Amino acid sequence: MKQDNELQNRLKQIRTRLGLSQQDLAKVVGVSRQTISGVESGQYAPSATIALRLAKALGCQMEDLFWLEEDCLRVEATSAQTIPVEQDVRFTLARVGGKLMAYPLLGEDAFRTEMIPADGEGWGQTKNNAVQVKLWAQTETINQTVAVAGCTPVLSLWARVAEYWYPSLRVYWSFANSMDALERLCRGEVHIAGMHLYSPETDSYNVSFVQEAVMNKRAVLINLGVWEEGLLVQLNNPKKLRTVADLANSNITIINREMGSGSRQLLEYLLQKAEIPFNAVQGFNSVVNSHVAVARAVASGNVDAGVSTQAVAQAFGLTFIPLHKSRYDLVVLKDYLAETPVQQLLNTLGHPRLHSQLTALGGYDTSQTGEVVATIE
């Protein structure tokens, strides 16, 4: 083997997620542990034979493990609307009448809602929530579906990338705040729960909450990203807000998130740390149920501030005041890791297409994306 600076790999991410050491994998593949270490570090490029053996041992395609770092193709397109000066903007592209059009993903266009096609029609709910369903979709489609619950719109972005890479895969994302998503996972309703809950006692994210919730089940926590979370305020910050302490001003009104959400938990923690009573904050009991709803409330001028992410602020043209770096993790029960659709979805966490999308949002750190950050036994 030789060094190849263009060949990238996510061998370590997939190996550690499956609970294999370098020595374990080396024994299965029939190579030395030093070979596995060299491939993971990018020091060596494996032969085609070894690459195929690695993919077979890890239950994935060779393309899941390796890709070439190539320059992105650049094209010229016509923007459908005027875009902000000196701001990087994400676009959706379409060819219309022979012209390549670029649609800026700004404001509500960045978080568009859709009518979800149904797989069937049901009736006759029992005490155990069982229903009879007249099936419209193919069973193969249903069997290739991964159910994910979480609060960040990034989950739908991840789903699009995964479905592009695996055409037979389907990802169903349902909205749920962090605690609700975790509870759905524990009830067996979803494969994956997304969460960002901070524990001041342990100065860590998510692990203690998962340990308490999953009881005797085994689980892994895989990082999706670390994001900047803070105050969304109107453009150019007309009220001159700087810190959470400024929210105690009687002239400032906020919008809050619901119980169980990571954003509300962060706000409560920071207010307590600043020794500010909750009832001293105007609007503390005014609640909406999503990051996008917070941005809409601030952008409309109905409130002065709310807690969300830098990415949401940028999409709605709002000013952002950073308060805290929050780690967003994906919780997966270990029993689900053996299911092919779940493996396929998780494999794409290391894909450069996803990392590029997350980085372009603003305020996302992808250095740990796809890494196993904790295991619960």
PDB file of C-alpha atoms in Angstrom, residues 159-287:
ATOM      1  CA  ALA A 159     -32.385  12.334   5.026  1.00  0.00           C
ATOM      2  CA  ARG A 160     -32.140  13.860   1.549  1.00  0.00           C
ATOM      3  CA  VAL A 161     -28.409  13.117   1.347  1.00  0.00           C
ATOM      4  CA  ALA A 162     -28.934   9.523   2.491  1.00  0.00           C
ATOM      5  CA  GLU A 163     -31.794   8.867   0.084  1.00  0.00           C
ATOM      6  CA  TYR A 164     -29.691  10.197  -2.782  1.00  0.00           C
ATOM      7  CA  TRP A 165     -26.829   7.857  -1.870  1.00  0.00           C
ATOM      8  CA  TYR A 166     -29.126   4.862  -1.265  1.00  0.00           C
ATOM      9  CA  PRO A 167     -32.062   5.109  -3.719  1.00  0.00           C
ATOM     10  CA  SER A 168     -33.933   2.243  -2.023  1.00  0.00           C
ATOM     11  CA  LEU A 169     -33.684   3.883   1.417  1.00  0.00           C
ATOM     12  CA  ARG A 170     -36.479   6.040   2.813  1.00  0.00           C
ATOM     13  CA  VAL A 171     -36.157   8.236   5.903  1.00  0.00           C
ATOM     14  CA  TYR A 172     -39.256   9.309   7.791  1.00  0.00           C
ATOM     15  CA  TRP A 173     -38.510  12.260  10.071  1.00  0.00           C
ATOM     16  CA  SER A 174     -41.093  13.314  12.661  1.00  0.00           C
ATOM     17  CA  PHE A 175     -40.735  16.439  14.786  1.00  0.00           C
ATOM     18  CA  ALA A 176     -40.113  15.919  18.513  1.00  0.00           C
ATOM     19  CA  ASN A 177     -38.204  17.897  21.113  1.00  0.00           C
ATOM     20  CA  SER A 178     -35.222  16.199  22.730  1.00  0.00           C
ATOM     21  CA  MET A 179     -37.013  14.543  25.640  1.00  0.00           C
ATOM     22  CA  ASP A 180     -40.006  13.530  23.542  1.00  0.00           C
ATOM     23  CA  ALA A 181     -37.719  11.977  20.912  1.00  0.00           C
ATOM     24  CA  LEU A 182     -35.875   9.987  23.568  1.00  0.00           C
ATOM     25  CA  GLU A 183     -39.150   8.746  25.038  1.00  0.00           C
ATOM     26  CA  ARG A 184     -40.360   7.676  21.580  1.00  0.00           C
ATOM     27  CA  LEU A 185     -37.158   5.703  21.115  1.00  0.00           C
ATOM     28  CA  CYS A 186     -37.638   3.957  24.447  1.00  0.00           C
ATOM     29  CA  ARG A 187     -41.243   3.098  23.527  1.00  0.00           C
ATOM     30  CA  GLY A 188     -40.010   1.431  20.352  1.00  0.00           C
ATOM     31  CA  GLU A 189     -41.654   3.963  18.038  1.00  0.00           C
ATOM     32  CA  VAL A 190     -38.535   5.132  16.170  1.00  0.00           C
ATOM     33  CA  HIS A 191     -35.097   3.805  15.254  1.00  0.00           C
ATOM     34  CA  ILE A 192     -33.197   6.993  16.086  1.00  0.00           C
ATOM     35  CA  ALA A 193     -33.766   9.907  18.473  1.00  0.00           C
ATOM     36  CA  GLY A 194     -32.035  13.269  18.069  1.00  0.00           C
ATOM     37  CA  MET A 195     -31.346  15.315  21.189  1.00  0.00           C
ATOM     38  CA  HIS A 196     -29.360  18.191  22.698  1.00  0.00           C
ATOM     39  CA  LEU A 197     -29.887  18.221  26.475  1.00  0.00           C
ATOM     40  CA  TYR A 198     -27.218  19.687  28.747  1.00  0.00           C
ATOM     41  CA  SER A 199     -26.506  18.415  32.266  1.00  0.00           C
ATOM     42  CA  PRO A 200     -24.936  21.119  34.489  1.00  0.00           C
ATOM     43  CA  GLU A 201     -24.187  18.470  37.128  1.00  0.00           C
ATOM     44  CA  THR A 202     -21.918  16.487  34.802  1.00  0.00           C
ATOM     45  CA  ASP A 203     -21.073  19.356  32.424  1.00  0.00           C
ATOM     46  CA  SER A 204     -21.916  17.063  29.505  1.00  0.00           C
ATOM     47  CA  TYR A 205     -24.528  16.526  26.838  1.00  0.00           C
ATOM     48  CA  ASN A 206     -27.194  13.825  26.536  1.00  0.00           C
ATOM     49  CA  VAL A 207     -25.456  10.828  28.153  1.00  0.00           C
ATOM     50  CA  SER A 208     -27.013  11.083  31.632  1.00  0.00           C
ATOM     51  CA  PHE A 209     -30.498  11.571  30.162  1.00  0.00           C
ATOM     52  CA  VAL A 210     -30.105   8.512  27.933  1.00  0.00           C
ATOM     53  CA  GLN A 211     -28.778   6.400  30.807  1.00  0.00           C
ATOM     54  CA  GLU A 212     -31.846   7.220  32.887  1.00  0.00           C
ATOM     55  CA  ALA A 213     -34.328   6.698  30.054  1.00  0.00           C
ATOM     56  CA  VAL A 214     -33.197   3.497  28.357  1.00  0.00           C
ATOM     57  CA  MET A 215     -33.066   1.514  31.613  1.00  0.00           C
ATOM     58  CA  ASN A 216     -31.781  -1.991  30.762  1.00  0.00           C
ATOM     59  CA  LYS A 217     -31.438  -1.389  27.026  1.00  0.00           C
ATOM     60  CA  ARG A 218     -28.109  -0.916  25.246  1.00  0.00           C
ATOM     61  CA  ALA A 219     -27.612   2.195  23.136  1.00  0.00           C
ATOM     62  CA  VAL A 220     -25.011   4.252  21.311  1.00  0.00           C
ATOM     63  CA  LEU A 221     -24.797   8.017  20.923  1.00  0.00           C
ATOM     64  CA  ILE A 222     -23.481   9.201  17.566  1.00  0.00           C
ATOM     65  CA  ASN A 223     -22.731  12.863  16.978  1.00  0.00           C
ATOM     66  CA  LEU A 224     -24.571  14.756  14.246  1.00  0.00           C
ATOM     67  CA  GLY A 225     -22.838  18.059  14.905  1.00  0.00           C
ATOM     68  CA  VAL A 226     -21.999  20.753  17.419  1.00  0.00           C
ATOM     69  CA  TRP A 227     -23.926  23.965  16.869  1.00  0.00           C
ATOM     70  CA  GLU A 228     -23.901  27.508  18.160  1.00  0.00           C
ATOM     71  CA  GLU A 229     -27.025  28.156  20.196  1.00  0.00           C
ATOM     72  CA  GLY A 230     -28.007  31.612  21.385  1.00  0.00           C
ATOM     73  CA  LEU A 231     -30.437  34.508  21.089  1.00  0.00           C
ATOM     74  CA  LEU A 232     -32.178  35.334  17.833  1.00  0.00           C
ATOM     75  CA  VAL A 233     -32.911  39.056  17.662  1.00  0.00           C
ATOM     76  CA  GLN A 234     -34.130  41.365  14.927  1.00  0.00           C
ATOM     77  CA  LEU A 235     -31.652  42.453  12.258  1.00  0.00           C
ATOM     78  CA  ASN A 236     -28.884  44.726  13.603  1.00  0.00           C
ATOM     79  CA  ASN A 237     -30.078  44.106  17.172  1.00  0.00           C
ATOM     80  CA  PRO A 238     -32.107  47.324  17.681  1.00  0.00           C
ATOM     81  CA  LYS A 239     -32.621  46.589  21.417  1.00  0.00           C
ATOM     82  CA  LYS A 240     -28.836  46.171  21.882  1.00  0.00           C
ATOM     83  CA  LEU A 241     -29.123  42.830  23.652  1.00  0.00           C
ATOM     84  CA  ARG A 242     -25.828  41.214  24.648  1.00  0.00           C
ATOM     85  CA  THR A 243     -26.428  38.516  27.266  1.00  0.00           C
ATOM     86  CA  VAL A 244     -29.215  36.570  28.939  1.00  0.00           C
ATOM     87  CA  ALA A 245     -29.141  39.119  31.761  1.00  0.00           C
ATOM     88  CA  ASP A 246     -30.587  41.719  29.363  1.00  0.00           C
ATOM     89  CA  LEU A 247     -33.789  39.664  29.124  1.00  0.00           C
ATOM     90  CA  ALA A 248     -34.766  40.867  32.600  1.00  0.00           C
ATOM     91  CA  ASN A 249     -35.397  44.326  31.119  1.00  0.00           C
ATOM     92  CA  SER A 250     -39.167  44.970  31.239  1.00  0.00           C
ATOM     93  CA  ASN A 251     -39.006  46.425  27.724  1.00  0.00           C
ATOM     94  CA  ILE A 252     -37.801  43.100  26.277  1.00  0.00           C
ATOM     95  CA  THR A 253     -40.245  40.338  25.326  1.00  0.00           C
ATOM     96  CA  ILE A 254     -39.149  36.825  24.389  1.00  0.00           C
ATOM     97  CA  ILE A 255     -40.709  33.712  22.908  1.00  0.00           C
ATOM     98  CA  ASN A 256     -39.902  30.446  24.699  1.00  0.00           C
ATOM     99  CA  ARG A 257     -39.856  26.777  23.719  1.00  0.00           C
ATOM    100  CA  GLU A 258     -41.913  23.958  25.228  1.00  0.00           C
ATOM    101  CA  MET A 259     -40.919  21.773  28.203  1.00  0.00           C
ATOM    102  CA  GLY A 260     -38.549  18.994  27.174  1.00  0.00           C
ATOM    103  CA  SER A 261     -36.792  21.007  24.469  1.00  0.00           C
ATOM    104  CA  GLY A 262     -33.056  21.606  24.607  1.00  0.00           C
ATOM    105  CA  SER A 263     -33.476  25.311  23.848  1.00  0.00           C
ATOM    106  CA  ARG A 264     -35.784  25.879  26.834  1.00  0.00           C
ATOM    107  CA  GLN A 265     -33.498  23.872  29.076  1.00  0.00           C
ATOM    108  CA  LEU A 266     -30.520  25.996  28.002  1.00  0.00           C
ATOM    109  CA  LEU A 267     -32.428  29.238  28.623  1.00  0.00           C
ATOM    110  CA  GLU A 268     -33.491  28.081  32.094  1.00  0.00           C
ATOM    111  CA  TYR A 269     -29.939  27.031  32.952  1.00  0.00           C
ATOM    112  CA  LEU A 270     -28.446  30.363  31.839  1.00  0.00           C
ATOM    113  CA  LEU A 271     -31.121  32.374  33.682  1.00  0.00           C
ATOM    114  CA  GLN A 272     -30.493  30.420  36.880  1.00  0.00           C
ATOM    115  CA  LYS A 273     -26.756  30.891  36.476  1.00  0.00           C
ATOM    116  CA  ALA A 274     -27.337  34.657  36.139  1.00  0.00           C
ATOM    117  CA  GLU A 275     -29.689  34.537  39.177  1.00  0.00           C
ATOM    118  CA  ILE A 276     -32.628  35.862  37.167  1.00  0.00           C
ATOM    119  CA  PRO A 277     -36.107  34.561  38.182  1.00  0.00           C
ATOM    120  CA  PHE A 278     -38.090  33.124  35.293  1.00  0.00           C
ATOM    121  CA  ASN A 279     -41.035  35.412  36.057  1.00  0.00           C
ATOM    122  CA  ALA A 280     -38.764  38.442  35.589  1.00  0.00           C
ATOM    123  CA  VAL A 281     -38.578  37.696  31.854  1.00  0.00           C
ATOM    124  CA  GLN A 282     -41.470  39.004  29.778  1.00  0.00           C
ATOM    125  CA  GLY A 283     -42.857  36.226  27.574  1.00  0.00           C
ATOM    126  CA  PHE A 284     -41.182  33.364  29.427  1.00  0.00           C
ATOM    127  CA  ASN A 285     -44.494  31.470  29.486  1.00  0.00           C
ATOM    128  CA  SER A 286     -45.254  32.192  25.808  1.00  0.00           C
ATOM    129  CA  VAL A 287     -44.388  28.938  24.069  1.00  0.00           C
TER     130      VAL A 287
END
